[in-house]
């Protein structure tokens, strides 16, 4: 091999290693057998460029930070029954990891213990009691046991968001695990998959004596939290959701009128879900922000009230790990002081968003502000501060239409004074004639 080709191959190798290092992911398991029973899912992650490092959740050498830097970009926790994380890993360290921008995928189960339950609570998600199951006596899989805990989830129960769940599923999901509930007061948490009206969460081998923790569509199966720093955390109560058995299994609901599907929709769903939580989809970025007066190309030091201006920026979306122009049509621009004085939709054109509008007749310090928040996408915020001054005295019109009544009053007064003065000066009273007797 020539030196030139050798250098080129070495450069390519280094670039690949850098990319792989940027996607380094720690996978925590109850035991290493899960790496084999869930091999299809883990292999799909590897095919998408994730560098997986497997370890048991209670291993004594676990650490996320070394020399002040995070070793991993993502974290997968497939260890429902862990009673205590090993090494320097704990709930506080995982929350700090999220606060610093890390992404976490967590799969629990009926054997869930305190660490995962506490972690979920901190994110506004509450799992049901240990040893409970999601049960559905109508929509259960005919291949399951008589306990009806192998539940068939209709595609309509999956969130309608392409970035999160991908395209609409062509087959139902299989689910076997514990239920969860999302705190409605948490605006950052979202239910991704919920149960059917006949679903509930309870102990499968006990008679119901108290109202279940979750009933019907309030029974959460998969939930997610997107933090304000755009870090993502996904919780699910089913480790089997990602298993080879469920990814390749045929599905047939016991509900009347249901048909058989040769393969469940689990594989498509977990692939889309993992791409979303690990920032391979649903990620937005902007560039080329500009604003200027119509007819000019450079941004001025200040604007004048009622100027005609043009604002534009370019927005890209990451889809499958590749950046491409964003195709959304609901991005808005606000011309903002304390409150928005102007709020108008930006016009899209292959990722370029622009708008021409007239500044309000109000002066002060304003911002061209784009604050885009849409389900499934990272938060997009852009703000450019500009001063807006009043018009100079030479910039006003000679005659203002709204002042016409005052002009009329002034001129009518002048005309009246002239007429009165003329009448006063040139008018005299007639002199009375004296009589002969006088």
Coordinates of C-alpha atoms in Angstrom, one line a residue, residues 26-192:
X26 CA -23.1 1.9 29.0
X27 CA -25.6 -1.0 29.2
X28 CA -26.5 -2.2 32.7
X29 CA -28.0 -5.6 33.0
X30 CA -29.4 -7.9 35.8
X31 CA -27.2 -10.6 34.4
X32 CA -25.3 -11.1 31.1
X33 CA -27.8 -13.5 29.7
X34 CA -30.0 -10.5 28.8
X35 CA -27.4 -9.5 26.2
X36 CA -28.3 -12.8 24.4
X37 CA -32.1 -12.8 25.0
X38 CA -32.2 -9.2 23.7
X39 CA -29.5 -9.5 21.0
X40 CA -31.6 -8.2 18.1
X41 CA -32.2 -4.9 19.8
X42 CA -28.5 -4.5 20.9
X43 CA -27.3 -5.5 17.4
X44 CA -29.5 -2.8 15.9
X45 CA -27.9 -0.3 18.2
X46 CA -24.5 -1.4 17.1
X47 CA -25.5 -1.1 13.5
X48 CA -26.5 2.5 14.1
X49 CA -23.0 3.3 15.4
X50 CA -23.4 2.9 19.1
X51 CA -20.4 1.5 21.0
X52 CA -22.0 -0.7 23.7
X53 CA -20.3 -1.6 26.9
X54 CA -22.1 -4.2 29.0
X55 CA -21.9 -4.6 32.7
X56 CA -24.1 -5.8 35.6
X57 CA -25.9 -3.1 37.5
X58 CA -24.2 -3.9 40.8
X59 CA -20.7 -4.2 39.4
X60 CA -18.2 -2.6 41.8
X61 CA -16.3 -0.6 39.2
X62 CA -19.2 1.3 37.6
X63 CA -18.5 5.0 37.0
X64 CA -19.9 7.6 34.6
X65 CA -17.2 10.3 35.1
X66 CA -13.5 10.0 34.8
X67 CA -11.1 13.0 35.1
X68 CA -14.0 15.4 35.1
X69 CA -15.4 14.1 31.8
X70 CA -18.3 11.8 31.1
X71 CA -17.1 8.5 29.7
X72 CA -20.5 7.7 28.1
X73 CA -23.0 9.7 26.1
X74 CA -25.9 7.3 26.7
X75 CA -27.1 4.9 29.4
X76 CA -29.3 1.8 29.1
X77 CA -30.6 0.2 32.3
X78 CA -32.1 -3.2 31.7
X79 CA -31.9 -4.3 35.3
X80 CA -35.4 -4.1 36.9
X81 CA -34.5 -6.0 40.1
X82 CA -31.3 -4.1 41.0
X83 CA -31.4 -3.3 44.7
X84 CA -28.3 -1.0 44.7
X85 CA -26.1 0.2 41.9
X86 CA -22.5 -0.7 42.1
X87 CA -19.4 1.5 42.1
X88 CA -20.0 5.3 42.1
X89 CA -23.3 4.9 40.3
X90 CA -26.5 5.8 42.1
X91 CA -29.8 7.7 41.5
X92 CA -28.2 11.0 42.2
X93 CA -25.3 10.3 39.8
X94 CA -27.8 9.3 37.0
X95 CA -29.9 12.5 37.5
X96 CA -26.7 14.5 37.4
X97 CA -25.9 12.7 34.1
X98 CA -29.2 13.8 32.7
X99 CA -28.8 17.3 34.0
X100 CA -25.5 17.4 32.0
X101 CA -27.1 16.3 28.8
X102 CA -27.0 12.5 29.0
X103 CA -29.8 10.3 27.6
X104 CA -31.2 7.2 29.5
X105 CA -33.3 4.3 28.4
X106 CA -34.8 2.3 31.4
X107 CA -36.8 -0.9 31.2
X108 CA -38.3 -2.2 34.4
X109 CA -40.6 -5.1 35.3
X110 CA -42.7 -6.7 38.0
X111 CA -39.6 -7.2 40.1
X112 CA -38.7 -3.5 40.1
X113 CA -36.9 -2.4 43.2
X114 CA -36.2 0.9 44.9
X115 CA -33.4 2.5 42.8
X116 CA -35.5 2.5 39.5
X117 CA -38.6 3.5 41.3
X118 CA -36.9 6.4 43.0
X119 CA -35.3 7.5 39.7
X120 CA -38.7 7.4 38.0
X121 CA -40.4 9.4 40.8
X122 CA -37.7 12.1 40.4
X123 CA -38.8 12.4 36.7
X124 CA -42.5 12.6 37.5
X125 CA -43.3 9.0 36.7
X126 CA -44.7 6.5 39.2
X127 CA -44.5 2.7 38.8
X128 CA -47.1 0.4 40.3
X129 CA -46.3 -1.9 43.2
X130 CA -43.7 -4.6 42.9
X131 CA -45.0 -8.0 41.6
X132 CA -48.0 -6.3 39.9
X133 CA -48.7 -6.7 36.2
X134 CA -50.5 -5.0 33.4
X135 CA -53.6 -7.2 32.8
X136 CA -56.2 -7.1 30.0
X137 CA -58.9 -9.8 29.9
X138 CA -60.0 -8.6 26.5
X139 CA -56.9 -7.7 24.5
X140 CA -54.5 -10.5 25.6
X141 CA -52.4 -12.6 23.3
X142 CA -53.8 -16.1 22.6
X143 CA -50.3 -17.5 22.9
X144 CA -49.9 -16.3 26.4
X145 CA -50.7 -17.9 29.7
X146 CA -54.1 -17.9 31.3
X147 CA -53.2 -14.9 33.5
X148 CA -53.8 -12.5 30.6
X149 CA -50.5 -10.6 31.3
X150 CA -49.2 -10.9 27.8
X151 CA -51.1 -7.9 26.5
X152 CA -51.7 -6.9 22.9
X153 CA -51.4 -3.1 22.3
X154 CA -53.3 -1.6 19.4
X155 CA -51.2 0.8 17.3
X156 CA -53.8 3.5 18.0
X157 CA -52.5 3.4 21.7
X158 CA -49.1 4.6 20.5
X159 CA -48.4 8.3 20.4
X160 CA -48.8 9.9 17.0
X161 CA -45.4 11.3 16.6
X162 CA -43.0 10.2 13.9
X163 CA -39.8 11.4 15.6
X164 CA -40.7 9.3 18.7
X165 CA -42.5 6.2 17.4
X166 CA -41.8 6.3 13.7
X167 CA -44.4 5.7 11.1
X168 CA -47.7 4.2 12.2
X169 CA -47.3 0.6 13.1
X170 CA -48.7 -2.1 10.8
X171 CA -49.0 -4.6 13.6
X172 CA -49.9 -4.5 17.3
X173 CA -47.3 -4.5 20.1
X174 CA -46.7 -7.2 22.7
X175 CA -46.3 -6.1 26.3
X176 CA -45.7 -7.9 29.5
X177 CA -44.7 -6.0 32.6
X178 CA -45.6 -3.5 35.2
X179 CA -47.8 -0.4 34.7
X180 CA -46.9 3.3 35.3
X181 CA -48.6 6.6 35.7
X182 CA -47.3 10.0 34.5
X183 CA -47.8 13.0 36.7
X184 CA -50.1 15.3 34.8
X185 CA -48.5 18.3 36.5
X186 CA -45.2 17.5 34.8
X187 CA -45.2 19.3 31.5
X188 CA -41.9 17.7 30.4
X189 CA -43.3 14.1 30.7
X190 CA -45.3 12.4 28.0
X191 CA -47.0 9.0 27.8
X192 CA -45.9 7.3 24.6

